Amino acid sequence: SGGISPQGYFVVTPFHLSSSDDQRTVLVNRGWIPRKTEPAVLQTNDKKITTITAVPAKFESPRFIVPEHNFEKRTLTWFDKTALTALSRLPLDTPYVQQLLSSSDDGDSLVRPAHVGGSKVSPAMHVGYAVTWYGMSVAFFFMTRKLLK
């Protein structure tokens, strides 16, 4: 049926600023990774100096129906400021940024794709979905009309 599975995670990592006298830390959204990524890929070297280019990011509020966070697995269902700072053991006023570029002293790039990309459902599948939903709505209309008569 084609396409990459859209299931995955955004990786948010605390980074300690080396140029800061007061040892400031920022939460960095390093981008999206597929759900089946090996845990070893997520390991970082705490001693490694990494230069990142980032922009300020916003925390989110929960939507109408959202599953609860899974703190045991350290997975959150939205960018919850309180939960992210608590899991990272950081103060609530910790800055949060979206990483754009990265370079490190050993050549390892930490950049992950920020988005899964364009549509992973083929145009033919979109047409199939549209026809299905249109057909269901027409059938529902006539069933309701017959029921109300």
Short mmCIF file of C-alpha atoms in Angstrom, two decimals:
data_model
loop_
_atom_site.label_atom_id
_atom_site.label_comp_id
_atom_site.label_asym_id
_atom_site.label_seq_id
_atom_site.Cartn_x
_atom_site.Cartn_y
_atom_site.Cartn_z
CA SER A 1 0.00 0.00 0.00
CA GLY A 2 3.06 2.26 0.11
CA GLY A 3 4.34 5.02 2.30
CA ILE A 4 6.18 5.25 5.58
CA SER A 5 4.24 4.58 8.74
CA PRO A 6 3.44 7.91 10.39
CA GLN A 7 3.87 6.32 13.82
CA GLY A 8 6.84 7.63 15.69
CA TYR A 9 8.13 10.02 18.28
CA PHE A 10 9.59 13.48 18.59
CA VAL A 11 12.86 13.33 20.54
CA VAL A 12 13.23 16.12 23.11
CA THR A 13 16.64 16.31 24.78
CA PRO A 14 17.97 18.66 27.45
CA PHE A 15 21.14 20.45 26.30
CA HIS A 16 23.48 22.24 28.71
CA LEU A 17 24.81 25.50 27.30
CA SER A 18 28.61 25.53 27.44
CA SER A 19 28.81 29.30 26.97
CA SER A 20 26.54 30.01 29.92
CA ASP A 21 28.12 30.96 33.25
CA ASP A 22 25.01 29.93 35.15
CA GLN A 23 24.88 26.44 33.56
CA ARG A 24 21.58 27.07 31.72
CA THR A 25 19.80 24.16 30.10
CA VAL A 26 17.38 24.20 27.17
CA LEU A 27 14.96 21.52 26.00
CA VAL A 28 15.65 20.81 22.32
CA ASN A 29 13.12 19.12 20.04
CA ARG A 30 15.55 17.17 17.87
CA GLY A 31 12.87 16.04 15.43
CA TRP A 32 10.84 12.99 14.55
CA ILE A 33 12.01 9.37 14.53
CA PRO A 34 10.10 6.27 13.40
CA ARG A 35 8.46 4.18 16.13
CA LYS A 36 10.65 1.15 15.44
CA THR A 37 13.95 3.02 15.83
CA GLU A 38 16.48 1.10 17.89
CA PRO A 39 17.00 2.64 21.36
CA ALA A 40 20.77 2.81 20.74
CA VAL A 41 20.17 5.47 18.07
CA LEU A 42 18.77 7.75 20.77
CA GLN A 43 21.84 7.54 23.00
CA THR A 44 23.92 10.71 23.14
CA ASN A 45 27.31 11.43 24.62
CA ASP A 46 26.81 13.84 27.51
CA LYS A 47 30.43 15.07 27.25
CA LYS A 48 30.33 15.83 23.52
CA ILE A 49 30.24 19.48 22.42
CA THR A 50 27.49 20.03 19.87
CA THR A 51 26.55 23.23 18.08
CA ILE A 52 22.89 23.50 17.19
CA THR A 53 20.86 26.06 15.31
CA ALA A 54 17.36 26.29 16.71
CA VAL A 55 14.27 28.47 16.86
CA PRO A 56 11.94 29.04 19.81
CA ALA A 57 9.16 26.45 20.00
CA LYS A 58 5.83 26.47 21.77
CA PHE A 59 4.46 23.98 24.24
CA GLU A 60 1.02 22.52 23.51
CA SER A 61 -2.24 22.11 25.36
CA PRO A 62 -4.14 18.82 25.27
CA ARG A 63 -6.82 18.43 22.64
CA PHE A 64 -10.41 17.35 23.30
CA ILE A 65 -9.75 13.59 23.50
CA VAL A 66 -6.11 12.69 24.15
CA PRO A 67 -4.66 9.63 25.86
CA GLU A 68 -2.75 10.17 29.08
CA HIS A 69 1.03 10.45 29.11
CA ASN A 70 2.97 7.23 29.78
CA PHE A 71 5.58 8.31 32.33
CA GLU A 72 6.91 4.76 32.78
CA LYS A 73 7.95 4.64 29.11
CA ARG A 74 8.86 8.34 29.13
CA THR A 75 6.45 9.05 26.26
CA LEU A 76 4.16 12.05 26.16
CA THR A 77 1.18 12.50 23.86
CA TRP A 78 1.67 16.26 23.46
CA PHE A 79 4.39 18.83 24.22
CA ASP A 80 3.30 19.35 27.82
CA LYS A 81 5.50 21.93 29.57
CA THR A 82 4.94 20.55 33.06
CA ALA A 83 5.52 16.93 32.05
CA LEU A 84 8.61 17.64 29.89
CA THR A 85 10.32 19.67 32.59
CA ALA A 86 9.39 17.13 35.27
CA LEU A 87 10.75 14.18 33.25
CA SER A 88 13.94 16.15 32.60
CA ARG A 89 14.16 17.28 36.24
CA LEU A 90 14.42 20.89 35.08
CA PRO A 91 12.74 24.09 36.28
CA LEU A 92 9.38 25.02 34.76
CA ASP A 93 10.89 28.12 33.07
CA THR A 94 13.36 26.04 30.99
CA PRO A 95 13.45 27.35 27.39
CA TYR A 96 12.14 25.02 24.66
CA VAL A 97 13.46 25.18 21.07
CA GLN A 98 13.13 23.31 17.76
CA GLN A 99 16.47 22.16 16.36
CA LEU A 100 17.15 23.07 12.73
CA LEU A 101 20.83 22.17 12.23
CA SER A 102 23.49 20.39 14.26
CA SER A 103 27.21 19.65 14.20
CA SER A 104 29.48 18.03 16.76
CA ASP A 105 33.21 17.60 17.32
CA ASP A 106 33.11 13.94 16.18
CA GLY A 107 31.10 14.59 13.00
CA ASP A 108 27.92 12.99 14.36
CA SER A 109 24.89 14.98 13.32
CA LEU A 110 22.01 14.93 15.76
CA VAL A 111 19.49 16.38 13.33
CA ARG A 112 16.43 14.23 12.80
CA PRO A 113 13.80 15.02 10.18
CA ALA A 114 11.54 17.61 11.79
CA HIS A 115 8.48 16.25 10.00
CA VAL A 116 7.51 12.93 8.53
CA GLY A 117 7.14 14.72 5.22
CA GLY A 118 4.38 15.04 2.72
CA SER A 119 1.41 12.76 2.38
CA LYS A 120 2.29 9.11 2.84
CA VAL A 121 -1.03 8.03 1.39
CA SER A 122 -1.07 7.79 -2.39
CA PRO A 123 -3.47 10.00 -4.38
CA ALA A 124 -5.35 6.85 -5.46
CA MET A 125 -5.96 5.99 -1.79
CA HIS A 126 -7.24 9.52 -1.15
CA VAL A 127 -9.73 9.11 -3.99
CA GLY A 128 -10.78 5.75 -2.56
CA TYR A 129 -11.35 7.31 0.87
CA ALA A 130 -13.32 10.20 -0.62
CA VAL A 131 -15.57 7.85 -2.62
CA THR A 132 -16.11 5.63 0.43
CA TRP A 133 -17.06 8.52 2.75
CA TYR A 134 -19.21 10.19 0.10
CA GLY A 135 -21.02 6.91 -0.50
CA MET A 136 -21.54 6.39 3.22
CA SER A 137 -22.92 9.91 3.67
CA VAL A 138 -25.37 9.45 0.78
CA ALA A 139 -26.51 6.10 2.19
CA PHE A 140 -26.89 7.61 5.67
CA PHE A 141 -28.91 10.50 4.23
CA PHE A 142 -31.39 8.14 2.55
CA MET A 143 -31.59 5.82 5.58
CA THR A 144 -32.33 8.78 7.87
CA ARG A 145 -34.89 10.16 5.43
CA LYS A 146 -36.66 6.79 5.30
CA LEU A 147 -36.57 6.48 9.09
CA LEU A 148 -38.13 9.93 9.59
CA LYS A 149 -40.99 9.41 7.12
#
